[in-house]
Amino acid sequence: MKRRYRFERVPPTRFMGRIIMKWGGGLISDKTSLCSAEFGRIQELADCVKSLSLMGHDIVIVHGAGSFGHIRARKFRLNEGDIDGLDQLDAVDQVRSDMDDLHNLVIDALEPLSITSHAPRDFVVNTGPNFKGNIDRFQLPGIHITFGDVVDCDSPKNFGILSGDDLMLRLSVELPDVTHTIFAMSGAPGLMTTADENGELIPLWDDTMTYSGHHSEDVDVTGGIFLKVERASSIAQYVGQVWLVDGRHPSRIMEIVENGHTVGTRFCSTS
Ligand code: IPE
C-alpha cells in the first residue's frame, strides 16, 4: 500500500508586529575596499531574519551601501546631483549596478525565505526624508527589502543619493504595526560618550543628551552616524523599541525582540 505523507509548513500562530531593520553598509561591506562584501556578516544577519520570520514577524530590511556605493559616488559627486561639465552618467549606472550586486548577495543569503525587493530607483524621486514615493508597497505581509540608492531627482539636480536612513524614517513612521526599529552597525556597541577608547556605552538616549561620533566625510556621501541618530531619535517619537546595536552580534537583535533589552543604545521619546 502506498503511504501518503502530508508536509505542512506550520504557520506562525499569530502576527507579531513589524520590525524595520537597517544593515549598515560598513557592517556588510569592507568600506575601505571597492565592492568587497562581508559575506559572513550578511549570512548571520540573514539567519537572524529567518528566526524572526518564523516567530511571526513581518520584517523590512533596509541595507546600506558601504564600499558598493560611497567610494564611486564620492568620486563622481553623485550626492551633489548633476554638475555642469562633469560626466557623471556612467557613474550613476555603475553605482546602481554595484548596489544591485550587493542587494543580490543579501537576497541569496535570505533564501529560502520568500521576499519582496523594492529598488528605490523604481519608486522614489528626490532625496532626504521628504522624498516622493509611495511606501504602501511595503505593507503586504512578509519580508520586504530595500536599500540606499541613486535615485532620480527633480531638475536641475536630476539625480542624487537616497540614504537608507531616510527610508528607515519613512517606513517606521508610515507603516502600520511597527513594534521595533533596529539600526545594526559596526564599530561600537551603540552610542558612546566619547569616540576614543575611554568611551562608554550610552544605554538609553534621548535628544536632550550628548554623544560622540565620527563621520568620515571624505568617504561617506550620506550622513554617517549623525544622520542615523537624528533619524532614530525622530522614529522614537512613534515606535516603542528603537535601537542602535553592534550588528556583528546578531544575537543582540534577537534579545531586543525576545526580551526587550540587550547591549546597545535604546532611543527614548522626549514627549
Ligand atoms: C547610501 O546609502 C547609498 C549609496 C551611496 C548609493 P546609506 O546611507 O544607507 O548607506 P550606508 O549604510 O551609509 O553605507
PDB file of C-alpha atoms and ligand atoms in Angstrom:
ATOM      1  CA  MET A   1       0.000   0.000   0.000  1.00  0.00           C
ATOM      2  CA  LYS A   2       1.233   3.439  -0.895  1.00  0.00           C
ATOM      3  CA  ARG A   3       1.799   5.654   2.066  1.00  0.00           C
ATOM      4  CA  ARG A   4       0.726   9.252   1.885  1.00  0.00           C
ATOM      5  CA  TYR A   5       2.705  11.905   3.656  1.00  0.00           C
ATOM      6  CA  ARG A   6       1.442  15.377   4.235  1.00  0.00           C
ATOM      7  CA  PHE A   7       4.093  18.042   4.507  1.00  0.00           C
ATOM      8  CA  GLU A   8       2.968  21.156   6.200  1.00  0.00           C
ATOM      9  CA  ARG A   9       4.779  24.354   6.961  1.00  0.00           C
ATOM     10  CA  VAL A  10       3.498  25.245  10.395  1.00  0.00           C
ATOM     11  CA  PRO A  11       2.268  28.819  10.057  1.00  0.00           C
ATOM     12  CA  PRO A  12       3.183  31.258  12.798  1.00  0.00           C
ATOM     13  CA  THR A  13       0.436  31.245  15.380  1.00  0.00           C
ATOM     14  CA  ARG A  14      -0.198  34.963  15.140  1.00  0.00           C
ATOM     15  CA  PHE A  15       1.129  38.165  13.672  1.00  0.00           C
ATOM     16  CA  MET A  16       3.810  39.524  15.988  1.00  0.00           C
ATOM     17  CA  GLY A  17       4.218  43.020  14.554  1.00  0.00           C
ATOM     18  CA  ARG A  18       6.520  44.585  12.042  1.00  0.00           C
ATOM     19  CA  ILE A  19      10.262  45.039  12.520  1.00  0.00           C
ATOM     20  CA  ILE A  20      12.179  47.596  10.459  1.00  0.00           C
ATOM     21  CA  MET A  21      15.888  46.893  10.357  1.00  0.00           C
ATOM     22  CA  LYS A  22      18.895  48.684   8.867  1.00  0.00           C
ATOM     23  CA  TRP A  23      22.028  46.787   7.977  1.00  0.00           C
ATOM     24  CA  GLY A  24      24.672  49.499   7.793  1.00  0.00           C
ATOM     25  CA  GLY A  25      26.914  49.485   4.737  1.00  0.00           C
ATOM     26  CA  GLY A  26      30.009  49.462   6.965  1.00  0.00           C
ATOM     27  CA  LEU A  27      28.695  46.304   8.615  1.00  0.00           C
ATOM     28  CA  ILE A  28      28.038  44.278   5.456  1.00  0.00           C
ATOM     29  CA  SER A  29      30.990  45.503   3.390  1.00  0.00           C
ATOM     30  CA  ASP A  30      34.611  46.480   3.891  1.00  0.00           C
ATOM     31  CA  LYS A  31      34.320  50.231   3.452  1.00  0.00           C
ATOM     32  CA  THR A  32      37.963  50.672   2.513  1.00  0.00           C
ATOM     33  CA  SER A  33      37.961  48.372  -0.500  1.00  0.00           C
ATOM     34  CA  LEU A  34      35.697  48.868  -3.531  1.00  0.00           C
ATOM     35  CA  CYS A  35      32.783  46.420  -3.691  1.00  0.00           C
ATOM     36  CA  SER A  36      34.032  43.945  -1.103  1.00  0.00           C
ATOM     37  CA  ALA A  37      31.267  42.220   0.820  1.00  0.00           C
ATOM     38  CA  GLU A  38      31.412  40.830   4.345  1.00  0.00           C
ATOM     39  CA  PHE A  39      29.756  37.538   3.411  1.00  0.00           C
ATOM     40  CA  GLY A  40      29.841  36.033   6.899  1.00  0.00           C
ATOM     41  CA  ARG A  41      28.082  39.005   8.461  1.00  0.00           C
ATOM     42  CA  ILE A  42      25.438  39.094   5.734  1.00  0.00           C
ATOM     43  CA  GLN A  43      24.692  35.417   6.331  1.00  0.00           C
ATOM     44  CA  GLU A  44      24.482  35.824  10.127  1.00  0.00           C
ATOM     45  CA  LEU A  45      22.076  38.743   9.792  1.00  0.00           C
ATOM     46  CA  ALA A  46      20.023  36.815   7.248  1.00  0.00           C
ATOM     47  CA  ASP A  47      19.805  33.856   9.644  1.00  0.00           C
ATOM     48  CA  CYS A  48      18.568  36.222  12.345  1.00  0.00           C
ATOM     49  CA  VAL A  49      15.832  37.455   9.979  1.00  0.00           C
ATOM     50  CA  LYS A  50      14.838  33.844   9.286  1.00  0.00           C
ATOM     51  CA  SER A  51      14.379  33.236  13.024  1.00  0.00           C
ATOM     52  CA  LEU A  52      12.305  36.412  13.439  1.00  0.00           C
ATOM     53  CA  SER A  53      10.180  35.474  10.465  1.00  0.00           C
ATOM     54  CA  LEU A  54       9.495  32.015  11.952  1.00  0.00           C
ATOM     55  CA  MET A  55       8.348  33.763  15.135  1.00  0.00           C
ATOM     56  CA  GLY A  56       5.636  35.512  13.107  1.00  0.00           C
ATOM     57  CA  HIS A  57       7.134  38.959  12.497  1.00  0.00           C
ATOM     58  CA  ASP A  58       6.810  40.885   9.275  1.00  0.00           C
ATOM     59  CA  ILE A  59      10.175  42.451   8.516  1.00  0.00           C
ATOM     60  CA  VAL A  60      11.520  45.232   6.340  1.00  0.00           C
ATOM     61  CA  ILE A  61      15.277  45.133   5.763  1.00  0.00           C
ATOM     62  CA  VAL A  62      16.975  48.302   4.571  1.00  0.00           C
ATOM     63  CA  HIS A  63      20.621  47.811   3.716  1.00  0.00           C
ATOM     64  CA  GLY A  64      23.275  50.438   3.218  1.00  0.00           C
ATOM     65  CA  ALA A  65      25.912  50.733   0.525  1.00  0.00           C
ATOM     66  CA  GLY A  66      29.331  50.737   2.163  1.00  0.00           C
ATOM     67  CA  SER A  67      32.048  50.255  -0.431  1.00  0.00           C
ATOM     68  CA  PHE A  68      29.465  49.323  -3.087  1.00  0.00           C
ATOM     69  CA  GLY A  69      28.176  52.899  -3.113  1.00  0.00           C
ATOM     70  CA  HIS A  70      30.100  55.568  -1.256  1.00  0.00           C
ATOM     71  CA  ILE A  71      33.505  55.294  -2.920  1.00  0.00           C
ATOM     72  CA  ARG A  72      32.346  55.809  -6.505  1.00  0.00           C
ATOM     73  CA  ALA A  73      29.521  58.178  -5.544  1.00  0.00           C
ATOM     74  CA  ARG A  74      32.046  60.382  -3.737  1.00  0.00           C
ATOM     75  CA  LYS A  75      34.499  60.308  -6.666  1.00  0.00           C
ATOM     76  CA  PHE A  76      31.825  61.440  -9.141  1.00  0.00           C
ATOM     77  CA  ARG A  77      29.997  63.724  -6.659  1.00  0.00           C
ATOM     78  CA  LEU A  78      26.687  61.942  -7.272  1.00  0.00           C
ATOM     79  CA  ASN A  79      25.309  63.235  -3.959  1.00  0.00           C
ATOM     80  CA  GLU A  80      25.543  66.781  -5.340  1.00  0.00           C
ATOM     81  CA  GLY A  81      23.392  65.934  -8.374  1.00  0.00           C
ATOM     82  CA  ASP A  82      24.018  66.842 -11.981  1.00  0.00           C
ATOM     83  CA  ILE A  83      27.126  69.055 -12.158  1.00  0.00           C
ATOM     84  CA  ASP A  84      27.705  71.086 -15.313  1.00  0.00           C
ATOM     85  CA  GLY A  85      30.719  69.903 -17.264  1.00  0.00           C
ATOM     86  CA  LEU A  86      31.223  66.709 -15.241  1.00  0.00           C
ATOM     87  CA  ASP A  87      30.417  63.404 -16.954  1.00  0.00           C
ATOM     88  CA  GLN A  88      28.546  61.514 -14.224  1.00  0.00           C
ATOM     89  CA  LEU A  89      26.030  59.340 -16.062  1.00  0.00           C
ATOM     90  CA  ASP A  90      28.277  56.280 -16.402  1.00  0.00           C
ATOM     91  CA  ALA A  91      28.949  56.526 -12.673  1.00  0.00           C
ATOM     92  CA  VAL A  92      25.192  56.653 -11.944  1.00  0.00           C
ATOM     93  CA  ASP A  93      24.760  53.392 -13.880  1.00  0.00           C
ATOM     94  CA  GLN A  94      27.824  51.807 -12.312  1.00  0.00           C
ATOM     95  CA  VAL A  95      26.809  52.596  -8.726  1.00  0.00           C
ATOM     96  CA  ARG A  96      23.301  51.282  -9.400  1.00  0.00           C
ATOM     97  CA  SER A  97      24.760  48.104 -10.818  1.00  0.00           C
ATOM     98  CA  ASP A  98      27.164  47.727  -7.852  1.00  0.00           C
ATOM     99  CA  MET A  99      24.225  48.219  -5.471  1.00  0.00           C
ATOM    100  CA  ASP A 100      22.346  45.502  -7.358  1.00  0.00           C
ATOM    101  CA  ASP A 101      25.307  43.166  -6.793  1.00  0.00           C
ATOM    102  CA  LEU A 102      25.260  43.816  -3.044  1.00  0.00           C
ATOM    103  CA  HIS A 103      21.481  43.534  -2.973  1.00  0.00           C
ATOM    104  CA  ASN A 104      21.613  40.160  -4.724  1.00  0.00           C
ATOM    105  CA  LEU A 105      24.120  38.875  -2.170  1.00  0.00           C
ATOM    106  CA  VAL A 106      21.700  39.835   0.588  1.00  0.00           C
ATOM    107  CA  ILE A 107      18.780  38.193  -1.226  1.00  0.00           C
ATOM    108  CA  ASP A 108      20.786  34.982  -1.757  1.00  0.00           C
ATOM    109  CA  ALA A 109      21.632  34.853   1.949  1.00  0.00           C
ATOM    110  CA  LEU A 110      17.933  35.099   2.818  1.00  0.00           C
ATOM    111  CA  GLU A 111      16.997  32.007   0.821  1.00  0.00           C
ATOM    112  CA  PRO A 112      14.678  30.112   1.102  1.00  0.00           C
ATOM    113  CA  LEU A 113      12.578  32.960   2.515  1.00  0.00           C
ATOM    114  CA  SER A 114      10.187  34.451   0.059  1.00  0.00           C
ATOM    115  CA  ILE A 115      10.951  38.150  -0.061  1.00  0.00           C
ATOM    116  CA  THR A 116       9.791  41.202  -1.975  1.00  0.00           C
ATOM    117  CA  SER A 117      12.503  43.534  -3.182  1.00  0.00           C
ATOM    118  CA  HIS A 118      11.996  47.251  -3.871  1.00  0.00           C
ATOM    119  CA  ALA A 119      14.806  49.182  -5.543  1.00  0.00           C
ATOM    120  CA  PRO A 120      14.320  52.871  -4.621  1.00  0.00           C
ATOM    121  CA  ARG A 121      15.232  53.988  -8.151  1.00  0.00           C
ATOM    122  CA  ASP A 122      11.926  52.326  -9.217  1.00  0.00           C
ATOM    123  CA  PHE A 123       9.611  54.212  -6.867  1.00  0.00           C
ATOM    124  CA  VAL A 124      11.406  57.200  -5.303  1.00  0.00           C
ATOM    125  CA  VAL A 125      12.027  60.698  -6.611  1.00  0.00           C
ATOM    126  CA  ASN A 126      14.269  63.092  -4.649  1.00  0.00           C
ATOM    127  CA  THR A 127      16.420  62.515  -1.586  1.00  0.00           C
ATOM    128  CA  GLY A 128      16.160  63.230   2.131  1.00  0.00           C
ATOM    129  CA  PRO A 129      13.307  62.367   4.495  1.00  0.00           C
ATOM    130  CA  ASN A 130      10.661  64.051   2.334  1.00  0.00           C
ATOM    131  CA  PHE A 131      11.351  62.022  -0.795  1.00  0.00           C
ATOM    132  CA  LYS A 132       8.376  61.411  -3.100  1.00  0.00           C
ATOM    133  CA  GLY A 133       7.413  57.746  -3.224  1.00  0.00           C
ATOM    134  CA  ASN A 134       4.546  55.584  -2.116  1.00  0.00           C
ATOM    135  CA  ILE A 135       5.613  53.110   0.552  1.00  0.00           C
ATOM    136  CA  ASP A 136       2.287  51.255   0.686  1.00  0.00           C
ATOM    137  CA  ARG A 137       4.078  48.576  -1.336  1.00  0.00           C
ATOM    138  CA  PHE A 138       5.826  47.507   1.914  1.00  0.00           C
ATOM    139  CA  GLN A 139       2.529  46.764   3.652  1.00  0.00           C
ATOM    140  CA  LEU A 140       1.911  43.291   2.245  1.00  0.00           C
ATOM    141  CA  PRO A 141       2.628  40.620   4.875  1.00  0.00           C
ATOM    142  CA  GLY A 142       6.070  39.007   4.724  1.00  0.00           C
ATOM    143  CA  ILE A 143       9.655  40.125   4.261  1.00  0.00           C
ATOM    144  CA  HIS A 144      10.491  43.226   2.250  1.00  0.00           C
ATOM    145  CA  ILE A 145      13.894  44.534   1.354  1.00  0.00           C
ATOM    146  CA  THR A 146      15.230  47.818   0.041  1.00  0.00           C
ATOM    147  CA  PHE A 147      18.470  49.841   0.180  1.00  0.00           C
ATOM    148  CA  GLY A 148      20.207  53.202  -0.141  1.00  0.00           C
ATOM    149  CA  ASP A 149      20.372  54.023  -3.842  1.00  0.00           C
ATOM    150  CA  VAL A 150      20.966  56.545  -6.614  1.00  0.00           C
ATOM    151  CA  VAL A 151      17.511  57.944  -7.329  1.00  0.00           C
ATOM    152  CA  ASP A 152      16.145  60.396  -9.864  1.00  0.00           C
ATOM    153  CA  CYS A 153      15.548  63.948  -8.632  1.00  0.00           C
ATOM    154  CA  ASP A 154      13.622  66.887  -9.942  1.00  0.00           C
ATOM    155  CA  SER A 155      15.544  69.170 -12.297  1.00  0.00           C
ATOM    156  CA  PRO A 156      18.099  70.719 -12.064  1.00  0.00           C
ATOM    157  CA  LYS A 157      19.562  68.134  -9.672  1.00  0.00           C
ATOM    158  CA  ASN A 158      18.323  65.225 -11.836  1.00  0.00           C
ATOM    159  CA  PHE A 159      19.777  62.524  -9.561  1.00  0.00           C
ATOM    160  CA  GLY A 160      21.076  62.122  -6.023  1.00  0.00           C
ATOM    161  CA  ILE A 161      21.773  59.646  -3.235  1.00  0.00           C
ATOM    162  CA  LEU A 162      18.903  58.459  -1.078  1.00  0.00           C
ATOM    163  CA  SER A 163      20.206  57.147   2.250  1.00  0.00           C
ATOM    164  CA  GLY A 164      18.719  54.011   3.751  1.00  0.00           C
ATOM    165  CA  ASP A 165      18.393  56.027   6.961  1.00  0.00           C
ATOM    166  CA  ASP A 166      15.763  58.249   5.321  1.00  0.00           C
ATOM    167  CA  LEU A 167      13.922  55.135   4.163  1.00  0.00           C
ATOM    168  CA  MET A 168      14.091  53.890   7.773  1.00  0.00           C
ATOM    169  CA  LEU A 169      12.330  57.015   8.992  1.00  0.00           C
ATOM    170  CA  ARG A 170       9.529  56.933   6.452  1.00  0.00           C
ATOM    171  CA  LEU A 171       8.968  53.167   6.773  1.00  0.00           C
ATOM    172  CA  SER A 172       8.977  53.239  10.585  1.00  0.00           C
ATOM    173  CA  VAL A 173       6.614  56.165  10.853  1.00  0.00           C
ATOM    174  CA  GLU A 174       4.217  55.441   7.983  1.00  0.00           C
ATOM    175  CA  LEU A 175       3.782  51.658   8.019  1.00  0.00           C
ATOM    176  CA  PRO A 176       1.239  50.225  10.477  1.00  0.00           C
ATOM    177  CA  ASP A 177       2.109  47.885  13.383  1.00  0.00           C
ATOM    178  CA  VAL A 178       5.798  48.752  13.639  1.00  0.00           C
ATOM    179  CA  THR A 179       6.984  47.458  17.004  1.00  0.00           C
ATOM    180  CA  HIS A 180      10.765  47.701  16.570  1.00  0.00           C
ATOM    181  CA  THR A 181      13.211  49.779  14.540  1.00  0.00           C
ATOM    182  CA  ILE A 182      16.753  48.495  14.787  1.00  0.00           C
ATOM    183  CA  PHE A 183      19.882  50.072  13.308  1.00  0.00           C
ATOM    184  CA  ALA A 184      22.608  47.418  13.109  1.00  0.00           C
ATOM    185  CA  MET A 185      26.037  48.992  12.682  1.00  0.00           C
ATOM    186  CA  SER A 186      29.653  48.013  13.221  1.00  0.00           C
ATOM    187  CA  GLY A 187      32.464  49.613  15.141  1.00  0.00           C
ATOM    188  CA  ALA A 188      30.853  50.191  18.536  1.00  0.00           C
ATOM    189  CA  PRO A 189      28.256  48.605  20.813  1.00  0.00           C
ATOM    190  CA  GLY A 190      25.984  51.643  20.386  1.00  0.00           C
ATOM    191  CA  LEU A 191      26.225  55.376  21.022  1.00  0.00           C
ATOM    192  CA  MET A 192      29.329  56.177  23.030  1.00  0.00           C
ATOM    193  CA  THR A 193      30.145  59.006  25.419  1.00  0.00           C
ATOM    194  CA  THR A 194      33.461  59.638  23.630  1.00  0.00           C
ATOM    195  CA  ALA A 195      34.867  58.353  20.326  1.00  0.00           C
ATOM    196  CA  ASP A 196      38.158  57.156  21.898  1.00  0.00           C
ATOM    197  CA  GLU A 197      38.923  54.027  23.909  1.00  0.00           C
ATOM    198  CA  ASN A 198      37.595  55.664  27.092  1.00  0.00           C
ATOM    199  CA  GLY A 199      34.126  55.940  25.567  1.00  0.00           C
ATOM    200  CA  GLU A 200      31.299  54.291  27.473  1.00  0.00           C
ATOM    201  CA  LEU A 201      28.120  52.900  26.030  1.00  0.00           C
ATOM    202  CA  ILE A 202      25.028  55.070  26.482  1.00  0.00           C
ATOM    203  CA  PRO A 203      22.277  52.510  27.122  1.00  0.00           C
ATOM    204  CA  LEU A 204      19.357  54.967  26.992  1.00  0.00           C
ATOM    205  CA  TRP A 205      19.472  58.099  24.897  1.00  0.00           C
ATOM    206  CA  ASP A 206      17.154  60.967  24.141  1.00  0.00           C
ATOM    207  CA  ASP A 207      17.847  64.055  22.113  1.00  0.00           C
ATOM    208  CA  THR A 208      18.479  66.235  25.136  1.00  0.00           C
ATOM    209  CA  MET A 209      21.694  64.232  25.718  1.00  0.00           C
ATOM    210  CA  THR A 210      25.107  64.422  24.044  1.00  0.00           C
ATOM    211  CA  TYR A 211      27.148  61.630  22.478  1.00  0.00           C
ATOM    212  CA  SER A 212      30.276  61.370  20.435  1.00  0.00           C
ATOM    213  CA  GLY A 213      30.607  60.043  16.908  1.00  0.00           C
ATOM    214  CA  HIS A 214      32.928  60.110  13.969  1.00  0.00           C
ATOM    215  CA  HIS A 215      31.811  60.791  10.413  1.00  0.00           C
ATOM    216  CA  SER A 216      34.337  60.235   7.615  1.00  0.00           C
ATOM    217  CA  GLU A 217      33.145  62.940   5.265  1.00  0.00           C
ATOM    218  CA  ASP A 218      35.914  62.062   2.853  1.00  0.00           C
ATOM    219  CA  VAL A 219      34.330  58.610   2.360  1.00  0.00           C
ATOM    220  CA  ASP A 220      30.618  58.853   3.211  1.00  0.00           C
ATOM    221  CA  VAL A 221      28.280  60.664   0.840  1.00  0.00           C
ATOM    222  CA  THR A 222      25.402  60.312   3.289  1.00  0.00           C
ATOM    223  CA  GLY A 223      25.306  61.431   6.907  1.00  0.00           C
ATOM    224  CA  GLY A 224      27.043  58.559   8.752  1.00  0.00           C
ATOM    225  CA  ILE A 225      26.320  58.153  12.458  1.00  0.00           C
ATOM    226  CA  PHE A 226      24.892  61.676  12.831  1.00  0.00           C
ATOM    227  CA  LEU A 227      22.130  61.035  10.305  1.00  0.00           C
ATOM    228  CA  LYS A 228      21.315  57.691  11.942  1.00  0.00           C
ATOM    229  CA  VAL A 229      20.994  59.287  15.362  1.00  0.00           C
ATOM    230  CA  GLU A 230      18.803  62.062  14.010  1.00  0.00           C
ATOM    231  CA  ARG A 231      16.517  59.593  12.249  1.00  0.00           C
ATOM    232  CA  ALA A 232      16.440  57.121  15.160  1.00  0.00           C
ATOM    233  CA  SER A 233      15.547  59.928  17.509  1.00  0.00           C
ATOM    234  CA  SER A 234      12.633  61.050  15.294  1.00  0.00           C
ATOM    235  CA  ILE A 235      11.426  57.457  14.952  1.00  0.00           C
ATOM    236  CA  ALA A 236      11.449  57.040  18.751  1.00  0.00           C
ATOM    237  CA  GLN A 237       8.629  59.573  18.953  1.00  0.00           C
ATOM    238  CA  TYR A 238       6.417  56.991  17.151  1.00  0.00           C
ATOM    239  CA  VAL A 239       7.873  53.498  17.710  1.00  0.00           C
ATOM    240  CA  GLY A 240       8.305  51.879  21.133  1.00  0.00           C
ATOM    241  CA  GLN A 241      11.581  49.986  20.638  1.00  0.00           C
ATOM    242  CA  VAL A 242      14.206  51.919  18.685  1.00  0.00           C
ATOM    243  CA  TRP A 243      17.782  50.692  18.966  1.00  0.00           C
ATOM    244  CA  LEU A 244      21.308  51.162  17.667  1.00  0.00           C
ATOM    245  CA  VAL A 245      23.288  47.950  18.119  1.00  0.00           C
ATOM    246  CA  ASP A 246      26.501  46.307  17.020  1.00  0.00           C
ATOM    247  CA  GLY A 247      25.337  44.118  14.130  1.00  0.00           C
ATOM    248  CA  ARG A 248      28.425  41.938  14.473  1.00  0.00           C
ATOM    249  CA  HIS A 249      26.405  40.291  17.250  1.00  0.00           C
ATOM    250  CA  PRO A 250      23.020  39.449  15.676  1.00  0.00           C
ATOM    251  CA  SER A 251      22.045  37.705  18.938  1.00  0.00           C
ATOM    252  CA  ARG A 252      21.547  41.240  20.296  1.00  0.00           C
ATOM    253  CA  ILE A 253      18.808  41.821  17.727  1.00  0.00           C
ATOM    254  CA  MET A 254      17.124  38.624  18.883  1.00  0.00           C
ATOM    255  CA  GLU A 255      17.427  39.737  22.525  1.00  0.00           C
ATOM    256  CA  ILE A 256      15.707  43.043  21.786  1.00  0.00           C
ATOM    257  CA  VAL A 257      12.778  41.287  20.185  1.00  0.00           C
ATOM    258  CA  GLU A 258      12.536  38.427  22.680  1.00  0.00           C
ATOM    259  CA  ASN A 259      13.385  40.220  25.950  1.00  0.00           C
ATOM    260  CA  GLY A 260      13.145  43.950  25.223  1.00  0.00           C
ATOM    261  CA  HIS A 261      16.741  44.636  26.245  1.00  0.00           C
ATOM    262  CA  THR A 262      20.326  43.999  25.142  1.00  0.00           C
ATOM    263  CA  VAL A 263      23.761  45.587  24.925  1.00  0.00           C
ATOM    264  CA  GLY A 264      23.164  48.656  22.758  1.00  0.00           C
ATOM    265  CA  THR A 265      21.588  52.100  22.807  1.00  0.00           C
ATOM    266  CA  ARG A 266      17.837  52.448  23.107  1.00  0.00           C
ATOM    267  CA  PHE A 267      16.325  55.723  21.883  1.00  0.00           C
ATOM    268  CA  CYS A 268      13.631  57.259  24.075  1.00  0.00           C
ATOM    269  CA  SER A 269      10.811  59.548  23.194  1.00  0.00           C
ATOM    270  CA  THR A 270      11.111  63.046  24.628  1.00  0.00           C
ATOM    271  CA  SER A 271       7.384  63.733  24.530  1.00  0.00           C
TER     272      SER A 271
HETATM  273  C1  IPE B   1      23.958  55.134   0.596  1.00  0.00           C
HETATM  274  O1  IPE B   1      23.016  54.556   1.441  1.00  0.00           O
HETATM  275  C2  IPE B   1      23.631  54.774  -0.834  1.00  0.00           C
HETATM  276  C3  IPE B   1      24.732  54.980  -1.806  1.00  0.00           C
HETATM  277  C4  IPE B   1      25.884  55.520  -1.523  1.00  0.00           C
HETATM  278  C5  IPE B   1      24.458  54.537  -3.171  1.00  0.00           C
HETATM  279  P1  IPE B   1      23.218  54.532   3.042  1.00  0.00           P
HETATM  280  O2  IPE B   1      23.441  55.917   3.534  1.00  0.00           O
HETATM  281  O3  IPE B   1      22.017  53.845   3.585  1.00  0.00           O
HETATM  282  O4  IPE B   1      24.493  53.628   3.184  1.00  0.00           O
HETATM  283  P2  IPE B   1      25.479  53.291   4.402  1.00  0.00           P
HETATM  284  O5  IPE B   1      24.740  52.492   5.400  1.00  0.00           O
HETATM  285  O6  IPE B   1      25.945  54.617   4.970  1.00  0.00           O
HETATM  286  O7  IPE B   1      26.585  52.529   3.738  1.00  0.00           O
END
